[in-house]
GROMACS .gro file of C-alpha atoms in nm:
model
  114
    1MET     CA    1  11.955   1.158  -4.167
    2GLY     CA    2  12.047   0.817  -4.306
    3ARG     CA    3  11.836   0.548  -4.460
    4LEU     CA    4  11.609   0.356  -4.223
    5PHE     CA    5  11.650  -0.022  -4.223
    6LEU     CA    6  11.380  -0.227  -4.054
    7HIS     CA    7  11.419  -0.585  -3.938
    8TYR     CA    8  11.147  -0.822  -4.059
    9LEU     CA    9  11.075  -1.127  -3.847
   10SER     CA   10  10.989  -1.466  -3.990
   11GLY     CA   11  10.738  -1.695  -3.831
   12ARG     CA   12  10.367  -1.755  -3.807
   13ARG     CA   13  10.282  -1.515  -3.524
   14ILE     CA   14  10.438  -1.170  -3.537
   15TYR     CA   15  10.332  -0.857  -3.351
   16SER     CA   16  10.371  -0.521  -3.526
   17CYS     CA   17  10.331  -0.153  -3.439
   18THR     CA   18   9.966  -0.042  -3.453
   19ARG     CA   19  10.066   0.293  -3.599
   20CYS     CA   20  10.306   0.196  -3.882
   21GLU     CA   21  10.303  -0.187  -3.894
   22ALA     CA   22  10.679  -0.229  -3.835
   23HIS     CA   23  10.755  -0.574  -3.691
   24LEU     CA   24  10.822  -0.569  -3.316
   25ALA     CA   25  10.827  -0.919  -3.166
   26SER     CA   26  10.740  -1.283  -3.212
   27TYR     CA   27  10.468  -1.460  -3.015
   28ASP     CA   28  10.731  -1.723  -2.931
   29ASP     CA   29  10.930  -1.460  -2.734
   30ILE     CA   30  10.650  -1.385  -2.484
   31VAL     CA   31  10.760  -1.445  -2.126
   32SER     CA   32  10.429  -1.337  -1.969
   33LYS     CA   33  10.097  -1.180  -2.066
   34HIS     CA   34  10.025  -1.070  -1.708
   35PHE     CA   35  10.172  -0.721  -1.699
   36GLN     CA   36  10.031  -0.372  -1.674
   37GLY     CA   37  10.152  -0.084  -1.890
   38ARG     CA   38  10.071   0.286  -1.882
   39GLU     CA   39   9.759   0.237  -2.093
   40GLY     CA   40   9.639  -0.106  -1.984
   41LYS     CA   41   9.750  -0.464  -2.043
   42ALA     CA   42  10.104  -0.537  -2.154
   43TYR     CA   43  10.321  -0.836  -2.242
   44LEU     CA   44  10.676  -0.913  -2.130
   45PHE     CA   45  10.900  -1.021  -2.422
   46ARG     CA   46  11.250  -1.169  -2.428
   47THR     CA   47  11.346  -0.961  -2.730
   48CYS     CA   48  11.214  -0.688  -2.962
   49VAL     CA   49  11.323  -0.548  -3.297
   50ASN     CA   50  11.288  -0.210  -3.462
   51VAL     CA   51  11.297  -0.017  -3.134
   52THR     CA   52  11.505   0.273  -3.006
   53HIS     CA   53  11.585   0.322  -2.638
   54GLY     CA   54  11.536   0.643  -2.443
   55LYS     CA   55  11.739   0.751  -2.142
   56VAL     CA   56  11.765   0.526  -1.836
   57GLU     CA   57  11.557   0.641  -1.539
   58GLU     CA   58  11.445   0.504  -1.207
   59ARG     CA   59  11.074   0.432  -1.200
   60SER     CA   60  10.853   0.305  -0.921
   61LEU     CA   61  10.638   0.030  -1.071
   62ARG     CA   62  10.383  -0.207  -0.918
   63THR     CA   63  10.657  -0.456  -0.833
   64GLY     CA   64  10.899  -0.205  -0.685
   65LEU     CA   65  11.174   0.031  -0.794
   66HIS     CA   66  11.346  -0.044  -1.126
   67LYS     CA   67  11.575   0.131  -1.373
   68VAL     CA   68  11.403   0.130  -1.712
   69THR     CA   69  11.433   0.292  -2.050
   70ASP     CA   70  11.135   0.377  -2.267
   71ILE     CA   71  11.131   0.209  -2.608
   72TYR     CA   72  11.014   0.380  -2.926
   73CYS     CA   73  10.926   0.242  -3.269
   74ASN     CA   74  11.221   0.303  -3.506
   75ASN     CA   75  10.984   0.381  -3.790
   76CYS     CA   76  10.719   0.613  -3.641
   77GLN     CA   77  10.869   0.703  -3.297
   78GLU     CA   78  10.559   0.586  -3.106
   79VAL     CA   79  10.628   0.502  -2.740
   80LEU     CA   80  10.565   0.127  -2.719
   81GLY     CA   81  10.663   0.041  -2.362
   82TRP     CA   82  10.994   0.003  -2.179
   83ARG     CA   83  11.297  -0.219  -2.123
   84TYR     CA   84  11.408  -0.326  -1.777
   85GLU     CA   85  11.771  -0.226  -1.714
   86VAL     CA   86  11.802  -0.289  -1.337
   87ALA     CA   87  11.584  -0.464  -1.081
   88TYR     CA   88  11.676  -0.410  -0.719
   89GLU     CA   89  11.479  -0.699  -0.568
   90ASP     CA   90  11.603  -1.053  -0.628
   91SER     CA   91  11.253  -1.174  -0.717
   92GLN     CA   92  11.237  -0.920  -1.002
   93LYS     CA   93  11.581  -0.977  -1.160
   94TYR     CA   94  11.437  -1.211  -1.426
   95LYS     CA   95  11.296  -0.898  -1.598
   96VAL     CA   96  11.635  -0.736  -1.660
   97GLY     CA   97  11.703  -0.704  -2.032
   98LYS     CA   98  11.344  -0.787  -2.124
   99PHE     CA   99  11.083  -0.565  -2.290
  100ILE     CA  100  10.733  -0.455  -2.196
  101LEU     CA  101  10.514  -0.392  -2.500
  102GLU     CA  102  10.177  -0.237  -2.436
  103LYS     CA  103   9.893  -0.433  -2.592
  104ALA     CA  104   9.734  -0.109  -2.721
  105LYS     CA  105  10.054  -0.026  -2.914
  106MET     CA  106  10.091  -0.357  -3.099
  107LYS     CA  107   9.872  -0.574  -3.317
  108ARG     CA  108   9.886  -0.908  -3.489
  109ASP     CA  109  10.073  -0.866  -3.815
  110LYS     CA  110   9.872  -0.918  -4.134
  111THR     CA  111  10.065  -1.244  -4.190
  112TRP     CA  112   9.949  -1.393  -3.854
  113GLN     CA  113   9.860  -1.763  -3.874
  114ASP     CA  114   9.692  -1.955  -3.593
   0.00000   0.00000   0.00000
């Protein structure tokens, strides 16, 4: 196995993995805080770093049928949420290419500044 390179985000408000503290996303990339994950509240982000994608599968979610792929932390392999690959309903197409991160799987990075 090769050497692991992690991407470190700059900025005042960074979310990191609760398990290993790898950077995941910036507060500025939040699209919505009104989502539900497997284990409770979740946020929809425009982009994420330090994640690996699982296989694409169809999943019936609260807002209908979607094709999604689970996302895992590159550093510790924790399941963090999922990425929307396909939305079948026009009203849901804004989610395609965006990431759901479960609130329980991320925390404010130690460098967080209000």
